[in-house]
Amino acid sequence: MRRIAPERADLLAIVAEVFREHGYEGASLALIGAATRLGKGSLYHFFPGGKEEMARAVIAHIDGWFEDNVFAPLRDSPDPRGGIEHMIEATDSYFRSGRRVCLIGAFALDESRDLFADQIRSYFGRWVVHLAGALERSGHRPGEASELAEEAVAAIQGALTLARAANDLDVFSRALRRLRLRLGLPAKT
Amino acid sequence: MRRIAPERADLLAIVAEVFREHGYEGASLALIGAATRLGKGSLYHFFPGGKEEMARAVIAHIDGWFEDNVFAPLRDSPDPRGGIEHMIEATDSYFRSGRRVCLIGAFALDESRDLFADQIRSYFGRWVVHLAGALERSGHRPGEASELAEEAVAAIQGALTLARAANDLDVFSRALRRLRLRLGLPAKT
DNA sequence: GTCTATAGAGTGATAGAC
DNA sequence: GTCTATCACTCTATAGAC
């Protein structure tokens, strides 16, 4: 037999989508197996820790994407406004303009939070800290920068919830437009 | 046999807490039975439609609370600023300053959204509309009022997510303090 | 006898673990 | 694929208030 081993990143992306759509409890191994076209045996080969390990790996994968595409530019960009601009664009693209929900945010809300508390706290904490850093370097006072960063990350999460509740993508794009202004970027790109 | 019939409102409050903590999928009848101290017979007596009917009733119950304590004051208060003030206080009290999560917001994020889409959309839609109305009456231009209202409701949802993720209630109280200012209320009460 | 509330054994289906 | 546990749910039986 021995099929070509699926790329772990591809596998994680598929599993992530199942968790995103059904939540931790709702994502059954049957659903995950159907989506990945992998039997339970293969799934347990890749993730000996079962469903919990799958979720941990998925969160880490998402976290890694944000580290590369959001946090690093915020941290390392010589022009802090460029880093913030990059963040807004990466966010819009990652969440598919509101079509996609934040898996880590969804996990934060229900009981699965207890299982993944450290990963969840780290993800949001680093987002806020790195955005605050960029805001500080772009001229905001430290306390103000922190508060603005927290507000911005919360606004994104809230907009995702509301967009999904209203089934209206414009809710999300309006939120990003307001965010641009509030964070000191020119309107539109 | 025949125990005193539990007050429906009390029953719904307990069931709501189970859904809030475990999500729709995660809230098993066993958990609900344990929390309410009711057997399956009783649960199916009160909710012939099973778990789905329980969730619908819980959402309607929460919706009713917001109708009475948030939407009505926003709509009917002769002083629109007083209505907004009332909304902030009721929100802080309902979400226990961030200890509690928004059940309807959590449902909006996962697959249970499909089952309860109408109730979810109505809840958030009315919140935004009534807040926008109060803002308009307090002097904002219509389009501006709508956008500000949407931003405010999203900010509350996002703050709940972030507070829970960070396990830090201050995240929520800071968000409410910013909201006061943004909505034209005096700082602190 | 009727009605309401209760308990809980038992259903088939499906869960996650292995 | 096999395992056991648990899922949502059905159904029967029974209690007491009327």
PDB file of N, CA, C and O in Angstrom, chain A residues 63-109:
ATOM      1  N   ASP A  63      -1.031  29.374  14.887  1.00  0.00           N
ATOM      2  CA  ASP A  63      -0.150  30.276  15.616  1.00  0.00           C
ATOM      3  C   ASP A  63       1.106  30.562  14.801  1.00  0.00           C
ATOM      4  O   ASP A  63       1.551  31.710  14.706  1.00  0.00           O
ATOM      5  N   GLY A  64       1.644  29.526  14.180  1.00  0.00           N
ATOM      6  CA  GLY A  64       2.837  29.702  13.360  1.00  0.00           C
ATOM      7  C   GLY A  64       2.580  30.620  12.166  1.00  0.00           C
ATOM      8  O   GLY A  64       3.416  31.453  11.823  1.00  0.00           O
ATOM      9  N   TRP A  65       1.409  30.470  11.582  1.00  0.00           N
ATOM     10  CA  TRP A  65       1.067  31.337  10.449  1.00  0.00           C
ATOM     11  C   TRP A  65       1.012  32.799  10.884  1.00  0.00           C
ATOM     12  O   TRP A  65       1.540  33.682  10.225  1.00  0.00           O
ATOM     13  N   PHE A  66       0.384  33.014  12.020  1.00  0.00           N
ATOM     14  CA  PHE A  66       0.303  34.398  12.522  1.00  0.00           C
ATOM     15  C   PHE A  66       1.679  34.904  12.932  1.00  0.00           C
ATOM     16  O   PHE A  66       1.994  36.081  12.733  1.00  0.00           O
ATOM     17  N   GLU A  67       2.471  34.035  13.505  1.00  0.00           N
ATOM     18  CA  GLU A  67       3.830  34.442  13.868  1.00  0.00           C
ATOM     19  C   GLU A  67       4.562  34.969  12.630  1.00  0.00           C
ATOM     20  O   GLU A  67       5.138  36.050  12.662  1.00  0.00           O
ATOM     21  N   ASP A  68       4.470  34.217  11.547  1.00  0.00           N
ATOM     22  CA  ASP A  68       5.191  34.607  10.331  1.00  0.00           C
ATOM     23  C   ASP A  68       4.577  35.805   9.621  1.00  0.00           C
ATOM     24  O   ASP A  68       5.279  36.656   9.088  1.00  0.00           O
ATOM     25  N   ASN A  69       3.245  35.814   9.560  1.00  0.00           N
ATOM     26  CA  ASN A  69       2.579  36.786   8.695  1.00  0.00           C
ATOM     27  C   ASN A  69       2.008  38.001   9.408  1.00  0.00           C
ATOM     28  O   ASN A  69       1.589  38.951   8.751  1.00  0.00           O
ATOM     29  N   VAL A  70       1.956  37.931  10.728  1.00  0.00           N
ATOM     30  CA  VAL A  70       1.384  39.056  11.465  1.00  0.00           C
ATOM     31  C   VAL A  70       2.344  39.558  12.548  1.00  0.00           C
ATOM     32  O   VAL A  70       2.726  40.726  12.556  1.00  0.00           O
ATOM     33  N   PHE A  71       2.737  38.659  13.435  1.00  0.00           N
ATOM     34  CA  PHE A  71       3.542  39.115  14.571  1.00  0.00           C
ATOM     35  C   PHE A  71       4.931  39.565  14.134  1.00  0.00           C
ATOM     36  O   PHE A  71       5.419  40.612  14.581  1.00  0.00           O
ATOM     37  N   ALA A  72       5.573  38.775  13.273  1.00  0.00           N
ATOM     38  CA  ALA A  72       6.927  39.129  12.848  1.00  0.00           C
ATOM     39  C   ALA A  72       6.961  40.486  12.131  1.00  0.00           C
ATOM     40  O   ALA A  72       7.800  41.323  12.472  1.00  0.00           O
ATOM     41  N   PRO A  73       6.073  40.723  11.172  1.00  0.00           N
ATOM     42  CA  PRO A  73       6.083  42.055  10.550  1.00  0.00           C
ATOM     43  C   PRO A  73       5.835  43.174  11.562  1.00  0.00           C
ATOM     44  O   PRO A  73       6.463  44.234  11.478  1.00  0.00           O
ATOM     45  N   LEU A  74       4.950  42.930  12.519  1.00  0.00           N
ATOM     46  CA  LEU A  74       4.700  43.963  13.526  1.00  0.00           C
ATOM     47  C   LEU A  74       5.970  44.220  14.337  1.00  0.00           C
ATOM     48  O   LEU A  74       6.291  45.356  14.677  1.00  0.00           O
ATOM     49  N   ARG A  75       6.690  43.161  14.615  1.00  0.00           N
ATOM     50  CA  ARG A  75       7.863  43.249  15.479  1.00  0.00           C
ATOM     51  C   ARG A  75       9.074  43.797  14.725  1.00  0.00           C
ATOM     52  O   ARG A  75       9.799  44.649  15.228  1.00  0.00           O
ATOM     53  N   ASP A  76       9.247  43.306  13.494  1.00  0.00           N
ATOM     54  CA  ASP A  76      10.519  43.528  12.814  1.00  0.00           C
ATOM     55  C   ASP A  76      10.500  44.594  11.729  1.00  0.00           C
ATOM     56  O   ASP A  76      11.564  45.019  11.275  1.00  0.00           O
ATOM     57  N   SER A  77       9.331  44.978  11.284  1.00  0.00           N
ATOM     58  CA  SER A  77       9.301  45.935  10.189  1.00  0.00           C
ATOM     59  C   SER A  77       9.969  47.241  10.614  1.00  0.00           C
ATOM     60  O   SER A  77       9.688  47.772  11.688  1.00  0.00           O
ATOM     61  N   PRO A  78      10.893  47.746   9.789  1.00  0.00           N
ATOM     62  CA  PRO A  78      11.573  49.003  10.140  1.00  0.00           C
ATOM     63  C   PRO A  78      10.562  50.150  10.225  1.00  0.00           C
ATOM     64  O   PRO A  78      10.710  51.042  11.055  1.00  0.00           O
ATOM     65  N   ASP A  79       9.538  50.078   9.393  1.00  0.00           N
ATOM     66  CA  ASP A  79       8.479  51.095   9.435  1.00  0.00           C
ATOM     67  C   ASP A  79       7.277  50.504  10.176  1.00  0.00           C
ATOM     68  O   ASP A  79       6.590  49.624   9.641  1.00  0.00           O
ATOM     69  N   PRO A  80       7.015  50.944  11.399  1.00  0.00           N
ATOM     70  CA  PRO A  80       5.934  50.312  12.174  1.00  0.00           C
ATOM     71  C   PRO A  80       4.579  50.420  11.477  1.00  0.00           C
ATOM     72  O   PRO A  80       3.777  49.489  11.553  1.00  0.00           O
ATOM     73  N   ARG A  81       4.345  51.501  10.767  1.00  0.00           N
ATOM     74  CA  ARG A  81       3.054  51.626  10.074  1.00  0.00           C
ATOM     75  C   ARG A  81       2.923  50.586   8.976  1.00  0.00           C
ATOM     76  O   ARG A  81       1.853  50.063   8.718  1.00  0.00           O
ATOM     77  N   GLY A  82       4.049  50.276   8.347  1.00  0.00           N
ATOM     78  CA  GLY A  82       4.043  49.214   7.332  1.00  0.00           C
ATOM     79  C   GLY A  82       3.688  47.875   7.952  1.00  0.00           C
ATOM     80  O   GLY A  82       2.944  47.081   7.374  1.00  0.00           O
ATOM     81  N   GLY A  83       4.210  47.631   9.153  1.00  0.00           N
ATOM     82  CA  GLY A  83       3.901  46.378   9.839  1.00  0.00           C
ATOM     83  C   GLY A  83       2.418  46.287  10.181  1.00  0.00           C
ATOM     84  O   GLY A  83       1.804  45.221  10.049  1.00  0.00           O
ATOM     85  N   ILE A  84       1.870  47.402  10.593  1.00  0.00           N
ATOM     86  CA  ILE A  84       0.437  47.418  10.951  1.00  0.00           C
ATOM     87  C   ILE A  84      -0.417  47.219   9.691  1.00  0.00           C
ATOM     88  O   ILE A  84      -1.390  46.463   9.694  1.00  0.00           O
ATOM     89  N   GLU A  85      -0.004  47.898   8.646  1.00  0.00           N
ATOM     90  CA  GLU A  85      -0.681  47.717   7.353  1.00  0.00           C
ATOM     91  C   GLU A  85      -0.658  46.237   6.942  1.00  0.00           C
ATOM     92  O   GLU A  85      -1.673  45.670   6.532  1.00  0.00           O
ATOM     93  N   HIS A  86       0.507  45.651   7.090  1.00  0.00           N
ATOM     94  CA  HIS A  86       0.669  44.226   6.775  1.00  0.00           C
ATOM     95  C   HIS A  86      -0.284  43.380   7.618  1.00  0.00           C
ATOM     96  O   HIS A  86      -0.915  42.437   7.128  1.00  0.00           O
ATOM     97  N   MET A  87      -0.397  43.702   8.886  1.00  0.00           N
ATOM     98  CA  MET A  87      -1.277  42.963   9.788  1.00  0.00           C
ATOM     99  C   MET A  87      -2.721  43.008   9.297  1.00  0.00           C
ATOM    100  O   MET A  87      -3.406  41.985   9.248  1.00  0.00           O
ATOM    101  N   ILE A  88      -3.165  44.206   8.943  1.00  0.00           N
ATOM    102  CA  ILE A  88      -4.554  44.360   8.504  1.00  0.00           C
ATOM    103  C   ILE A  88      -4.801  43.521   7.255  1.00  0.00           C
ATOM    104  O   ILE A  88      -5.809  42.816   7.147  1.00  0.00           O
ATOM    105  N   GLU A  89      -3.861  43.559   6.344  1.00  0.00           N
ATOM    106  CA  GLU A  89      -4.065  42.816   5.098  1.00  0.00           C
ATOM    107  C   GLU A  89      -4.015  41.310   5.324  1.00  0.00           C
ATOM    108  O   GLU A  89      -4.821  40.560   4.769  1.00  0.00           O
ATOM    109  N   ALA A  90      -3.058  40.882   6.151  1.00  0.00           N
ATOM    110  CA  ALA A  90      -2.960  39.452   6.441  1.00  0.00           C
ATOM    111  C   ALA A  90      -4.226  38.975   7.163  1.00  0.00           C
ATOM    112  O   ALA A  90      -4.737  37.878   6.900  1.00  0.00           O
ATOM    113  N   THR A  91      -4.733  39.796   8.056  1.00  0.00           N
ATOM    114  CA  THR A  91      -5.943  39.451   8.799  1.00  0.00           C
ATOM    115  C   THR A  91      -7.131  39.310   7.858  1.00  0.00           C
ATOM    116  O   THR A  91      -7.892  38.339   7.928  1.00  0.00           O
ATOM    117  N   ASP A  92      -7.267  40.285   6.977  1.00  0.00           N
ATOM    118  CA  ASP A  92      -8.379  40.235   6.021  1.00  0.00           C
ATOM    119  C   ASP A  92      -8.272  38.981   5.166  1.00  0.00           C
ATOM    120  O   ASP A  92      -9.260  38.280   4.923  1.00  0.00           O
ATOM    121  N   SER A  93      -7.061  38.693   4.751  1.00  0.00           N
ATOM    122  CA  SER A  93      -6.873  37.540   3.885  1.00  0.00           C
ATOM    123  C   SER A  93      -7.064  36.239   4.664  1.00  0.00           C
ATOM    124  O   SER A  93      -7.732  35.307   4.202  1.00  0.00           O
ATOM    125  N   TYR A  94      -6.514  36.163   5.875  1.00  0.00           N
ATOM    126  CA  TYR A  94      -6.653  34.924   6.642  1.00  0.00           C
ATOM    127  C   TYR A  94      -8.112  34.604   6.933  1.00  0.00           C
ATOM    128  O   TYR A  94      -8.561  33.467   6.764  1.00  0.00           O
ATOM    129  N   PHE A  95      -8.848  35.591   7.368  1.00  0.00           N
ATOM    130  CA  PHE A  95     -10.250  35.342   7.731  1.00  0.00           C
ATOM    131  C   PHE A  95     -11.168  35.413   6.514  1.00  0.00           C
ATOM    132  O   PHE A  95     -12.392  35.408   6.657  1.00  0.00           O
ATOM    133  N   ARG A  96     -10.536  35.494   5.334  1.00  0.00           N
ATOM    134  CA  ARG A  96     -11.301  35.517   4.090  1.00  0.00           C
ATOM    135  C   ARG A  96     -12.406  36.561   4.170  1.00  0.00           C
ATOM    136  O   ARG A  96     -13.582  36.280   3.883  1.00  0.00           O
ATOM    137  N   SER A  97     -12.009  37.740   4.601  1.00  0.00           N
ATOM    138  CA  SER A  97     -12.927  38.885   4.679  1.00  0.00           C
ATOM    139  C   SER A  97     -14.167  38.584   5.513  1.00  0.00           C
ATOM    140  O   SER A  97     -15.233  39.123   5.259  1.00  0.00           O
ATOM    141  N   GLY A  98     -14.001  37.711   6.491  1.00  0.00           N
ATOM    142  CA  GLY A  98     -15.118  37.442   7.407  1.00  0.00           C
ATOM    143  C   GLY A  98     -15.826  36.130   7.141  1.00  0.00           C
ATOM    144  O   GLY A  98     -16.721  35.742   7.895  1.00  0.00           O
ATOM    145  N   ARG A  99     -15.441  35.462   6.061  1.00  0.00           N
ATOM    146  CA  ARG A  99     -16.075  34.166   5.759  1.00  0.00           C
ATOM    147  C   ARG A  99     -15.630  33.102   6.760  1.00  0.00           C
ATOM    148  O   ARG A  99     -16.350  32.166   7.057  1.00  0.00           O
ATOM    149  N   ARG A 100     -14.427  33.284   7.224  1.00  0.00           N
ATOM    150  CA  ARG A 100     -13.841  32.326   8.134  1.00  0.00           C
ATOM    151  C   ARG A 100     -13.885  32.856   9.552  1.00  0.00           C
ATOM    152  O   ARG A 100     -13.741  34.045   9.781  1.00  0.00           O
ATOM    153  N   VAL A 101     -14.021  31.942  10.476  1.00  0.00           N
ATOM    154  CA  VAL A 101     -14.099  32.329  11.871  1.00  0.00           C
ATOM    155  C   VAL A 101     -12.736  32.095  12.509  1.00  0.00           C
ATOM    156  O   VAL A 101     -11.906  31.377  11.961  1.00  0.00           O
ATOM    157  N   CYS A 102     -12.476  32.715  13.642  1.00  0.00           N
ATOM    158  CA  CYS A 102     -11.203  32.485  14.325  1.00  0.00           C
ATOM    159  C   CYS A 102     -11.326  31.245  15.199  1.00  0.00           C
ATOM    160  O   CYS A 102     -12.003  31.243  16.222  1.00  0.00           O
ATOM    161  N   LEU A 103     -10.639  30.188  14.777  1.00  0.00           N
ATOM    162  CA  LEU A 103     -10.712  28.926  15.509  1.00  0.00           C
ATOM    163  C   LEU A 103     -10.259  29.093  16.952  1.00  0.00           C
ATOM    164  O   LEU A 103     -10.871  28.560  17.878  1.00  0.00           O
ATOM    165  N   ILE A 104      -9.214  29.853  17.131  1.00  0.00           N
ATOM    166  CA  ILE A 104      -8.669  30.002  18.484  1.00  0.00           C
ATOM    167  C   ILE A 104      -9.627  30.826  19.342  1.00  0.00           C
ATOM    168  O   ILE A 104      -9.830  30.539  20.525  1.00  0.00           O
ATOM    169  N   GLY A 105     -10.257  31.810  18.739  1.00  0.00           N
ATOM    170  CA  GLY A 105     -11.280  32.574  19.452  1.00  0.00           C
ATOM    171  C   GLY A 105     -12.463  31.704  19.834  1.00  0.00           C
ATOM    172  O   GLY A 105     -12.999  31.805  20.938  1.00  0.00           O
ATOM    173  N   ALA A 106     -12.868  30.829  18.926  1.00  0.00           N
ATOM    174  CA  ALA A 106     -13.993  29.937  19.215  1.00  0.00           C
ATOM    175  C   ALA A 106     -13.633  28.973  20.347  1.00  0.00           C
ATOM    176  O   ALA A 106     -14.444  28.730  21.246  1.00  0.00           O
ATOM    177  N   PHE A 107     -12.421  28.463  20.305  1.00  0.00           N
ATOM    178  CA  PHE A 107     -11.973  27.570  21.377  1.00  0.00           C
ATOM    179  C   PHE A 107     -11.925  28.310  22.716  1.00  0.00           C
ATOM    180  O   PHE A 107     -12.158  27.709  23.762  1.00  0.00           O
ATOM    181  N   ALA A 108     -11.606  29.594  22.651  1.00  0.00           N
ATOM    182  CA  ALA A 108     -11.507  30.369  23.898  1.00  0.00           C
ATOM    183  C   ALA A 108     -12.848  30.442  24.605  1.00  0.00           C
ATOM    184  O   ALA A 108     -12.910  30.598  25.824  1.00  0.00           O
ATOM    185  N   LEU A 109     -13.932  30.319  23.845  1.00  0.00           N
ATOM    186  CA  LEU A 109     -15.254  30.545  24.430  1.00  0.00           C
ATOM    187  C   LEU A 109     -15.834  29.322  25.113  1.00  0.00           C
ATOM    188  O   LEU A 109     -16.603  29.450  26.046  1.00  0.00           O
TER     189      LEU A 109
END
